[in-house]
Amino acid sequence: MEKEATKMMNGGVESKSRKGLPDFLGSVNLKYVKLGYIYLLSLSHSICFFLPPLVLLFIFVSRFFPLLAYPLSIFLLLLVYHFLTPSSVFLLDFSCYRPPDHFKPGHKVNLRDGREEAAMVIFGAIDELLAATKINVKHIKILVLNCGVLNTTPSLSAMVINHYKLRHNTESYNLGGMGCGAGIIAIDLAKDLLNAHQGSYALVVSTEIVSFTWYSGNDVTLLPPNCSFRMGAAAIMLSSRRIDRWRSKYQLMQLVRTHKGMDDTSYKSMELREDREGKQGLYVSRDVMEVARGALKANITTLGRLEPCFEHICVLASSKKVLDEIQKDLKLTEENMEASRRTLERFGNTSSSSTWYELAYLEHRAKIKRGDKVWQIGFGSGFKCNSVVWKALKDIDPPRHNNPWNL
């Protein structure tokens, strides 16, 4: 995060033009500049190519033809809106990024949008999982669903039970407010429940509903997450039935959870907050990288005594900067980071489901062989660092279906 050096005065930017230069800031209606800036954060690479000339055109017209500045700003925003809302954005092919309503001027986050997005990504992931495993939903004993921001009544886990008509004694858990590291926490809970209920199936669903992480205000400290968080979900079936070993892909070897919430800096490094206008957004502090580094070190210290060797690593694909720092700190190779970087490039930050997209990438590239160990690392607010280690029970052939990388 860059330090704010710009002075704020009456809700706008204090403009000081040098002698001989036009006062560009003073001649531009900052209301439309701010609105345009919010939209431009989410532009595709193709439209970004045209930004410099468009910006210069807008400044020129604002300075010398001020009466045309307003209609030009509307035209540019409509042009951006056209590029940002392709007709295929709602396809259930895991290449969707954000709901198109986010880019409509004046759109307000509402519960209906959140529920619709949740149903789309969650049911899509579960449908594909059930088709691949051929498991009858009536045999599912345990359901664990995690979603950080959207917590409704009835819960999202209850929504799943209602949609699939799971049995009345299903043990259902809905984890909320635990951030991007909650996916591994959900696995940990499901593991403990399977130990208590031998011979059972546990369905784990990890997602984040980005309709409720989108920030539509003007506080620059709350805007960065808009650039990274994207739609996504993953569904995982765990079994404690011995008979399922022959067809299982992986065996859970170790799981280590580290929580740094007792430290105030760590606790406040990521939080959902409101700006002066009451608009909600996700705040990420400048200290978050140091906080993550300390949590990771503590986690590895424990994990290292249990599992000294891994063939594959899936680091939560939160941002390029975070991946660069982790690669440098752990002295990882480009091959080690390949799955994380490709996932970030193609799908963005899908929060707690990110490490599953990365595992799917490794399967798609036929990189996982029998006996290989896969290390998944997740970070989340609080602050948490969680690790889980899986051992491949067989060579994993590239799936012909049910893999987002096939699309």
XYZ file of C-alpha atoms in Angstrom, residues 26-394:
369
model
C -9.861 21.969 -11.003
C -11.528 21.733 -14.412
C -12.756 18.140 -14.123
C -15.914 17.164 -12.295
C -14.395 14.856 -9.680
C -17.690 13.066 -9.143
C -17.421 11.483 -12.581
C -13.688 10.913 -12.288
C -14.230 8.905 -9.083
C -17.080 6.942 -10.646
C -14.971 6.223 -13.688
C -12.040 5.138 -11.519
C -14.165 2.541 -9.727
C -15.183 1.031 -13.042
C -11.707 1.128 -14.516
C -10.358 -1.037 -11.669
C -12.095 -4.035 -13.186
C -11.268 -3.479 -16.858
C -10.050 -6.314 -19.024
C -6.609 -6.194 -20.614
C -8.053 -5.374 -24.032
C -9.825 -2.184 -22.943
C -6.796 -1.118 -20.876
C -4.904 -0.735 -24.164
C -7.159 2.157 -25.089
C -7.143 3.920 -21.728
C -4.273 6.407 -22.222
C -5.750 8.088 -25.331
C -9.225 8.101 -23.788
C -7.933 9.774 -20.629
C -6.035 12.387 -22.650
C -9.142 13.036 -24.735
C -11.244 13.522 -21.619
C -8.730 15.970 -20.083
C -8.473 17.935 -23.328
C -12.231 18.248 -23.731
C -12.716 19.126 -20.051
C -10.191 21.926 -20.335
C -11.118 23.537 -23.638
C -14.740 22.415 -24.147
C -16.147 22.146 -20.584
C -19.755 21.908 -21.796
C -18.922 18.621 -23.493
C -17.217 17.090 -20.438
C -20.386 15.611 -18.921
C -21.745 13.875 -22.066
C -18.246 12.599 -22.871
C -17.887 11.102 -19.385
C -21.255 9.318 -19.823
C -20.181 7.987 -23.212
C -16.894 6.653 -21.831
C -18.660 4.943 -18.913
C -21.133 3.298 -21.304
C -18.233 2.158 -23.445
C -16.547 0.614 -20.411
C -19.844 -0.972 -19.337
C -20.187 -2.584 -22.780
C -16.806 -4.276 -22.446
C -17.403 -5.358 -18.856
C -20.666 -7.251 -19.331
C -20.208 -10.046 -21.874
C -23.226 -12.285 -22.456
C -21.338 -15.385 -21.307
C -20.495 -14.139 -17.803
C -23.032 -16.431 -16.104
C -21.881 -19.679 -17.724
C -21.196 -22.386 -15.158
C -17.792 -23.116 -16.591
C -15.754 -21.614 -13.753
C -14.436 -18.903 -16.074
C -16.946 -16.362 -14.807
C -15.463 -13.614 -12.641
C -17.978 -11.185 -11.202
C -21.752 -10.767 -11.383
C -22.535 -8.208 -14.135
C -24.843 -6.187 -11.873
C -21.727 -4.846 -10.115
C -20.970 -2.731 -13.155
C -24.378 -1.125 -13.447
C -24.357 2.513 -12.308
C -26.160 2.943 -9.007
C -26.297 -0.788 -8.245
C -26.604 -1.576 -4.537
C -25.602 -4.841 -2.912
C -28.664 -6.786 -1.820
C -29.441 -10.156 -0.288
C -31.182 -11.456 -3.410
C -28.024 -11.048 -5.503
C -25.991 -12.830 -2.846
C -28.378 -15.773 -2.663
C -28.525 -16.102 -6.448
C -24.745 -16.097 -6.756
C -24.447 -18.611 -3.914
C -26.960 -20.962 -5.516
C -25.234 -20.733 -8.896
C -21.666 -21.499 -7.810
C -22.469 -23.895 -4.939
C -25.024 -26.035 -6.765
C -22.855 -26.080 -9.867
C -19.868 -27.433 -7.913
C -21.928 -30.021 -6.014
C -23.710 -31.238 -9.151
C -20.400 -31.971 -10.843
C -19.041 -33.701 -7.740
C -22.071 -35.977 -7.433
C -21.890 -36.807 -11.134
C -18.224 -37.771 -10.787
C -18.508 -39.816 -7.566
C -21.927 -41.409 -8.260
C -22.730 -41.056 -4.536
C -26.384 -40.918 -3.528
C -27.143 -37.749 -1.555
C -29.058 -39.843 0.978
C -25.740 -41.416 2.005
C -24.192 -38.071 3.003
C -24.019 -37.886 6.781
C -21.999 -34.675 7.233
C -22.169 -31.285 5.492
C -19.655 -28.498 6.155
C -19.948 -25.260 4.173
C -17.744 -22.197 4.562
C -18.401 -18.700 3.244
C -16.725 -15.667 4.782
C -18.985 -12.679 4.183
C -22.489 -13.829 3.236
C -24.259 -15.292 6.278
C -28.002 -15.607 5.733
C -30.987 -17.003 7.599
C -31.636 -19.812 6.748
C -27.936 -20.577 6.358
C -26.226 -21.550 3.099
C -25.767 -25.085 4.435
C -29.542 -25.239 5.021
C -30.004 -24.058 1.426
C -27.945 -27.050 0.255
C -29.946 -29.475 2.400
C -33.197 -28.092 1.010
C -32.050 -28.179 -2.606
C -30.680 -31.741 -2.539
C -33.185 -33.070 0.011
C -30.515 -34.499 2.294
C -31.685 -36.757 5.082
C -33.166 -35.300 8.257
C -30.264 -36.356 10.529
C -27.527 -34.768 8.425
C -24.946 -33.069 10.643
C -24.756 -29.622 9.080
C -22.253 -26.846 9.833
C -22.025 -23.362 8.324
C -18.692 -21.571 8.883
C -18.737 -17.799 8.435
C -16.408 -14.840 8.914
C -13.229 -16.952 8.783
C -11.797 -15.593 5.543
C -9.791 -17.237 2.793
C -8.261 -19.838 5.113
C -11.629 -21.349 6.035
C -11.472 -24.076 3.395
C -8.835 -25.997 5.343
C -10.740 -25.354 8.582
C -13.782 -26.983 6.961
C -11.656 -30.015 6.063
C -10.413 -30.213 9.658
C -13.961 -30.150 11.032
C -15.121 -32.781 8.539
C -12.139 -34.991 9.474
C -13.037 -34.897 13.167
C -16.692 -35.636 12.429
C -15.768 -38.585 10.197
C -13.637 -39.986 13.008
C -16.705 -39.802 15.229
C -18.961 -41.328 12.565
C -17.038 -44.163 10.977
C -18.292 -45.423 7.648
C -19.762 -42.068 6.590
C -19.507 -39.491 3.816
C -18.773 -35.808 4.424
C -19.520 -33.134 1.839
C -17.332 -30.024 2.151
C -18.157 -26.862 0.166
C -15.862 -23.815 0.061
C -16.853 -20.520 -1.526
C -16.929 -16.744 -1.166
C -19.862 -14.698 -2.432
C -18.210 -11.705 -4.073
C -21.505 -9.836 -4.362
C -20.947 -9.041 -0.697
C -17.220 -8.240 -0.944
C -17.685 -5.609 -3.659
C -17.059 -2.049 -2.511
C -18.849 0.723 -4.412
C -17.598 3.750 -2.491
C -14.684 6.168 -2.826
C -12.436 5.159 0.100
C -9.210 4.080 -1.599
C -8.249 1.851 1.329
C -11.260 -0.377 0.596
C -10.902 -0.587 -3.196
C -8.009 -3.087 -3.688
C -10.061 -6.265 -2.992
C -12.327 -5.287 -5.903
C -9.396 -5.971 -8.205
C -8.692 -9.513 -7.015
C -11.737 -11.340 -5.615
C -13.677 -13.398 -8.135
C -16.552 -15.887 -8.145
C -15.791 -19.531 -7.469
C -16.637 -22.592 -5.415
C -15.284 -26.083 -4.780
C -17.013 -29.220 -3.493
C -15.065 -32.092 -1.920
C -16.286 -35.509 -0.814
C -14.505 -37.161 2.118
C -15.098 -40.728 3.242
C -14.296 -42.827 6.318
C -15.519 -46.002 4.611
C -12.714 -48.520 4.127
C -14.352 -49.848 0.990
C -13.861 -46.466 -0.709
C -10.076 -46.567 -0.503
C -9.698 -48.261 -3.887
C -11.401 -45.388 -5.726
C -10.223 -42.477 -3.598
C -7.682 -40.051 -5.053
C -6.006 -38.856 -1.860
C -5.499 -39.661 1.777
C -5.405 -36.869 4.357
C -2.020 -37.065 6.092
C -1.578 -33.965 8.260
C -3.438 -30.776 9.046
C -1.990 -27.868 11.032
C -3.844 -24.689 12.011
C -2.141 -21.537 13.314
C -4.070 -18.592 14.779
C -2.426 -15.239 15.576
C -5.557 -13.511 16.854
C -4.013 -12.827 20.249
C -1.828 -10.189 18.573
C -3.655 -6.894 17.895
C -1.769 -6.138 14.670
C -2.625 -9.566 13.295
C -6.217 -9.345 14.447
C -6.783 -5.984 12.724
C -4.845 -6.712 9.523
C -7.983 -7.697 7.596
C -11.519 -6.668 8.463
C -14.865 -5.804 6.984
C -15.663 -2.163 7.669
C -17.860 0.705 6.526
C -16.821 4.047 5.062
C -18.284 7.418 6.051
C -21.278 6.831 3.795
C -22.022 3.453 5.368
C -20.808 1.455 2.354
C -19.204 -1.835 3.292
C -15.795 -2.982 2.048
C -12.896 -5.230 2.949
C -9.907 -3.462 4.513
C -6.422 -4.939 4.162
C -3.704 -3.229 6.191
C -0.162 -2.420 5.100
C 1.078 -4.892 7.720
C -0.710 -7.907 6.270
C 2.350 -9.305 4.493
C 4.453 -9.235 7.665
C 1.564 -10.739 9.601
C 1.211 -13.529 7.034
C 4.959 -14.149 7.117
C 4.911 -14.624 10.889
C 1.872 -16.910 10.788
C 3.399 -19.008 8.015
C 6.649 -19.387 9.941
C 4.794 -20.620 13.021
C 2.730 -23.019 10.921
C 5.744 -24.453 9.106
C 7.609 -24.920 12.387
C 4.874 -27.315 13.508
C 4.309 -28.925 10.115
C 8.017 -29.428 9.458
C 8.296 -31.845 12.346
C 5.495 -33.942 10.837
C 5.973 -33.773 7.043
C 9.423 -32.852 5.767
C 8.896 -33.456 2.037
C 6.319 -32.386 -0.550
C 6.215 -32.905 -4.301
C 3.556 -30.246 -4.974
C 2.577 -26.982 -3.300
C -0.711 -25.078 -3.608
C -0.434 -21.599 -2.064
C -3.634 -19.573 -1.743
C -3.697 -17.399 -4.881
C -4.505 -14.106 -3.189
C -2.287 -11.717 -5.190
C 0.897 -11.651 -7.224
C 2.738 -9.763 -4.499
C 1.863 -12.343 -1.865
C 2.945 -15.207 -4.122
C 6.224 -13.428 -4.919
C 6.985 -12.913 -1.233
C 6.153 -16.490 -0.265
C 8.268 -17.834 -3.108
C 11.196 -15.714 -1.950
C 10.809 -16.575 1.749
C 10.473 -20.321 1.193
C 13.003 -20.403 -1.680
C 10.503 -22.098 -3.968
C 11.074 -22.699 -7.669
C 8.860 -21.475 -10.495
C 7.639 -25.044 -10.897
C 6.572 -25.062 -7.234
C 4.556 -21.886 -7.806
C 3.143 -22.812 -11.202
C -0.285 -23.987 -10.023
C -0.808 -20.914 -7.817
C 0.256 -18.429 -10.491
C -1.796 -20.023 -13.274
C -4.850 -20.083 -11.016
C -4.459 -16.407 -10.109
C -4.028 -15.461 -13.768
C -7.068 -17.367 -14.993
C -9.552 -17.298 -12.117
C -8.355 -14.486 -9.841
C -8.626 -14.821 -6.069
C -11.513 -17.230 -5.442
C -10.811 -17.122 -1.700
C -11.079 -20.420 0.199
C -11.693 -22.454 -2.972
C -8.461 -21.201 -4.567
C -6.242 -24.100 -3.442
C -8.723 -26.571 -4.955
C -8.491 -24.834 -8.325
C -4.732 -25.246 -7.982
C -5.027 -28.957 -7.213
C -7.300 -29.290 -10.243
C -4.569 -27.633 -12.325
C -2.012 -30.204 -11.176
C -4.429 -32.996 -12.084
C -5.126 -31.411 -15.449
C -1.408 -31.340 -16.215
C -0.997 -34.993 -15.061
C 1.641 -33.967 -12.533
C 0.444 -36.040 -9.570
C 1.755 -39.611 -9.260
C 1.091 -42.297 -6.696
C 2.798 -41.516 -3.390
C 3.186 -37.789 -4.135
C 2.388 -35.397 -1.301
C 0.485 -32.187 -1.952
C 0.769 -29.278 0.480
C -2.115 -26.767 0.513
C -1.553 -23.463 2.325
C -4.348 -21.036 3.189
C -4.383 -17.616 4.866
C -7.328 -15.799 6.374
C -8.485 -12.945 8.550
C -8.009 -13.224 12.252
C -5.109 -13.818 11.355
C -4.825 -17.488 10.384
C -2.443 -19.721 8.451
C -3.590 -23.296 7.801
C -1.880 -26.236 6.098
C -3.111 -29.608 4.941
C -1.088 -32.423 3.371
C -2.600 -35.000 1.015
C -0.992 -38.203 -0.254
C -1.927 -39.438 -3.716
C -3.185 -43.032 -3.588
C -2.690 -43.541 -7.328
